[in-house]
Amino acid sequence: DSICDLYTRDLAKPTVKRDTEKLKKAFKPTGEWQEYAITAKGGHLEVKLNGELITVAEGLADQPGYIGPQGEGGVLEFRKIRVKELKE
């Protein structure tokens, strides 16, 4: 299962902690909107699903690139996507 997972391309592997039990509890049934909050600052990244902290990563490379939401195995829709620069 790749929900709230982290993929890096051609980079050193970061330390990633993913709470699969909390993920199972936070995940809403099919047909309901899931809410993600992804926060990246320096080499630290957090992924929250429906308000619950699911994934924490340390040791990421701070570099320009793309944000690539994706899904597997079915119809996937996005709404209300916002990107906000964090102030120090």
XYZ file of N, CA and C in Angstrom:
264
model
N 0.842 -1.179 0.000
C 0.000 0.000 0.000
C 0.885 1.239 0.000
N 0.635 2.154 -0.916
C 1.502 3.322 -1.059
C 0.885 4.620 -0.538
N -0.236 4.553 0.154
C -0.879 5.754 0.673
C 0.040 6.404 1.706
N 0.249 7.703 1.571
C 1.127 8.491 2.448
C 2.571 8.023 2.379
N 2.958 7.386 1.297
C 4.331 6.934 1.138
C 5.133 8.032 0.460
N 6.427 7.868 0.440
C 7.328 8.868 -0.083
C 8.254 8.225 -1.093
N 8.378 8.858 -2.257
C 9.272 8.357 -3.295
C 10.296 9.426 -3.625
N 11.554 9.060 -3.658
C 12.609 9.976 -4.083
C 13.286 9.356 -5.294
N 13.715 10.195 -6.202
C 14.308 9.707 -7.436
C 15.783 10.077 -7.490
N 16.628 9.099 -7.675
C 18.063 9.311 -7.859
C 18.716 10.075 -6.707
N 18.205 9.910 -5.498
C 18.761 10.595 -4.332
C 19.100 9.578 -3.257
N 19.938 10.005 -2.315
C 20.213 9.149 -1.159
C 18.893 8.886 -0.439
N 18.757 7.709 0.095
C 17.505 7.337 0.761
C 17.358 8.063 2.103
N 16.248 8.777 2.296
C 16.006 9.420 3.588
C 15.532 8.391 4.611
N 15.553 8.780 5.878
C 14.968 7.967 6.935
C 13.470 8.260 6.953
N 12.650 7.234 6.749
C 11.199 7.417 6.675
C 10.522 6.551 7.723
N 9.640 7.179 8.513
C 8.824 6.447 9.479
C 7.373 6.621 9.072
N 6.667 5.516 8.915
C 5.272 5.518 8.455
C 4.452 4.665 9.407
N 3.422 5.253 10.005
C 2.577 4.568 10.979
C 1.384 3.935 10.255
N 1.494 2.660 9.902
C 0.435 2.005 9.123
C -0.839 1.776 9.935
N -0.712 1.608 11.239
C -1.919 1.442 12.075
C -2.726 2.739 12.116
N -2.029 3.859 12.283
C -2.705 5.153 12.298
C -3.303 5.450 10.920
N -2.611 5.023 9.871
C -3.110 5.191 8.506
C -4.446 4.479 8.328
N -4.528 3.246 8.785
C -5.770 2.470 8.653
C -6.929 3.154 9.364
N -6.664 3.741 10.531
C -7.719 4.411 11.306
C -8.135 5.736 10.673
N -7.170 6.463 10.083
C -7.451 7.794 9.531
C -8.100 7.734 8.154
N -7.900 6.647 7.418
C -8.378 6.547 6.046
C -9.894 6.486 5.990
N -10.495 7.360 5.179
C -11.959 7.377 5.023
C -12.379 6.361 3.973
N -13.633 5.904 4.016
C -14.113 4.927 3.036
C -14.118 5.481 1.607
N -14.119 4.589 0.641
C -14.211 4.956 -0.765
C -15.433 5.838 -0.978
N -15.259 6.885 -1.767
C -16.357 7.812 -2.043
C -16.293 9.068 -1.194
N -15.501 9.054 -0.110
C -15.324 10.243 0.721
C -13.979 10.878 0.400
N -13.904 12.193 0.520
C -12.664 12.908 0.241
C -11.653 12.678 1.360
N -10.421 12.393 0.961
C -9.303 12.315 1.896
C -8.652 13.699 1.935
N -8.156 14.111 3.084
C -7.478 15.398 3.196
C -6.020 15.166 3.590
N -5.123 15.641 2.747
C -3.685 15.509 2.999
C -3.101 16.872 3.313
N -2.160 16.918 4.238
C -1.346 18.108 4.495
C 0.100 17.634 4.431
N 0.825 18.121 3.447
C 2.213 17.715 3.242
C 3.082 18.936 3.515
N 3.969 18.833 4.497
C 4.827 19.944 4.886
C 6.280 19.539 4.709
N 7.003 20.304 3.892
C 8.429 20.045 3.654
C 9.202 21.291 4.019
N 10.197 21.120 4.887
C 11.034 22.247 5.298
C 12.453 21.740 5.455
N 13.344 22.224 4.590
C 14.715 21.719 4.600
C 14.699 20.241 4.271
N 15.371 19.432 5.068
C 15.413 17.995 4.843
C 14.335 17.222 5.569
N 13.343 17.921 6.157
C 12.282 17.291 6.960
C 10.950 17.365 6.207
N 10.208 16.264 6.217
C 8.901 16.219 5.564
C 7.911 15.490 6.455
N 6.676 16.007 6.521
C 5.593 15.346 7.257
C 4.384 15.204 6.342
N 3.699 14.071 6.444
C 2.462 13.843 5.698
C 1.364 13.518 6.703
N 0.319 14.351 6.690
C -0.851 14.107 7.541
C -2.005 13.681 6.642
N -2.760 12.705 7.109
C -3.959 12.241 6.422
C -5.131 12.474 7.354
N -6.070 13.294 6.919
C -7.255 13.610 7.714
C -6.889 14.023 9.134
N -5.833 14.850 9.237
C -5.422 15.408 10.522
C -4.463 14.554 11.336
N -4.202 13.326 10.903
C -3.319 12.414 11.643
C -1.941 12.349 10.984
N -0.888 12.523 11.782
C 0.479 12.434 11.267
C 0.779 10.976 10.947
N 1.015 10.691 9.674
C 1.224 9.320 9.212
C 2.688 9.054 8.867
N 3.317 9.983 8.147
C 4.674 9.766 7.645
C 5.570 10.936 8.036
N 6.774 10.603 8.509
C 7.811 11.598 8.805
C 9.082 11.133 8.115
N 9.733 12.053 7.390
C 10.986 11.724 6.700
C 12.050 12.750 7.075
N 13.268 12.263 7.259
C 14.425 13.112 7.546
C 15.511 12.799 6.527
N 16.307 13.807 6.192
C 17.434 13.590 5.294
C 17.106 13.739 3.829
N 16.057 14.489 3.527
C 15.716 14.740 2.123
C 16.602 15.834 1.551
N 16.830 15.803 0.263
C 17.577 16.845 -0.414
C 16.641 18.010 -0.705
N 17.078 19.208 -0.384
C 16.305 20.419 -0.667
C 16.663 20.863 -2.078
N 15.774 20.585 -3.036
C 16.066 20.885 -4.433
C 14.789 21.236 -5.179
N 14.926 21.970 -6.274
C 13.735 22.307 -7.056
C 13.192 21.071 -7.757
N 11.909 21.129 -8.069
C 11.308 19.999 -8.778
C 9.806 20.141 -8.841
N 9.142 19.031 -9.019
C 7.702 18.999 -9.200
C 7.031 18.299 -8.032
N 5.793 18.661 -7.816
C 4.936 17.945 -6.874
C 4.092 17.020 -7.732
N 4.115 15.730 -7.438
C 3.441 14.770 -8.298
C 2.455 13.889 -7.554
N 1.241 14.401 -7.236
C 0.249 13.519 -6.624
C -0.128 12.413 -7.601
N -0.275 11.225 -7.088
C -0.621 10.104 -7.959
C -1.494 9.117 -7.204
N -2.117 8.255 -7.946
C -2.934 7.206 -7.369
C -2.786 5.941 -8.187
N -3.163 4.859 -7.588
C -3.027 3.565 -8.252
C -4.315 2.769 -8.094
N -4.687 2.088 -9.145
C -5.757 1.113 -9.045
C -7.167 1.644 -9.067
N -7.429 2.765 -9.718
C -8.806 3.213 -9.796
C -8.909 4.674 -10.190
N -10.129 5.170 -10.177
C -10.393 6.563 -10.513
C -9.866 7.431 -9.373
N -9.218 8.518 -9.749
C -8.636 9.417 -8.756
C -8.990 10.845 -9.128
N -9.502 11.596 -8.173
C -9.848 12.990 -8.401
C -9.181 13.844 -7.336
N -8.814 15.065 -7.723
C -8.222 16.014 -6.795
C -9.088 17.255 -6.751
N -9.091 17.923 -5.611
C -9.772 19.208 -5.493
C -9.053 20.037 -4.432
N -9.205 21.321 -4.549
C -8.663 22.278 -3.580
C -7.182 22.054 -3.287
N -6.373 21.935 -4.313
C -4.931 21.789 -4.130
C -4.329 23.176 -3.942
N -3.574 23.338 -2.858
C -2.919 24.615 -2.566
C -1.452 24.356 -2.272
N -0.603 25.227 -2.768
C 0.826 25.173 -2.466
C 1.162 26.496 -1.801
N 1.766 26.427 -0.620
C 2.059 27.624 0.156
C 3.518 27.609 0.582
N 4.218 28.712 0.341
C 5.600 28.834 0.797
C 5.593 29.129 2.296
N 6.382 28.356 3.036
C 6.446 28.551 4.478
C 7.444 29.649 4.823
N 7.078 30.500 5.748
C 7.977 31.548 6.232
C 8.846 30.968 7.337
N 10.004 31.526 7.501
C 10.938 31.049 8.527
C 10.361 31.127 9.890
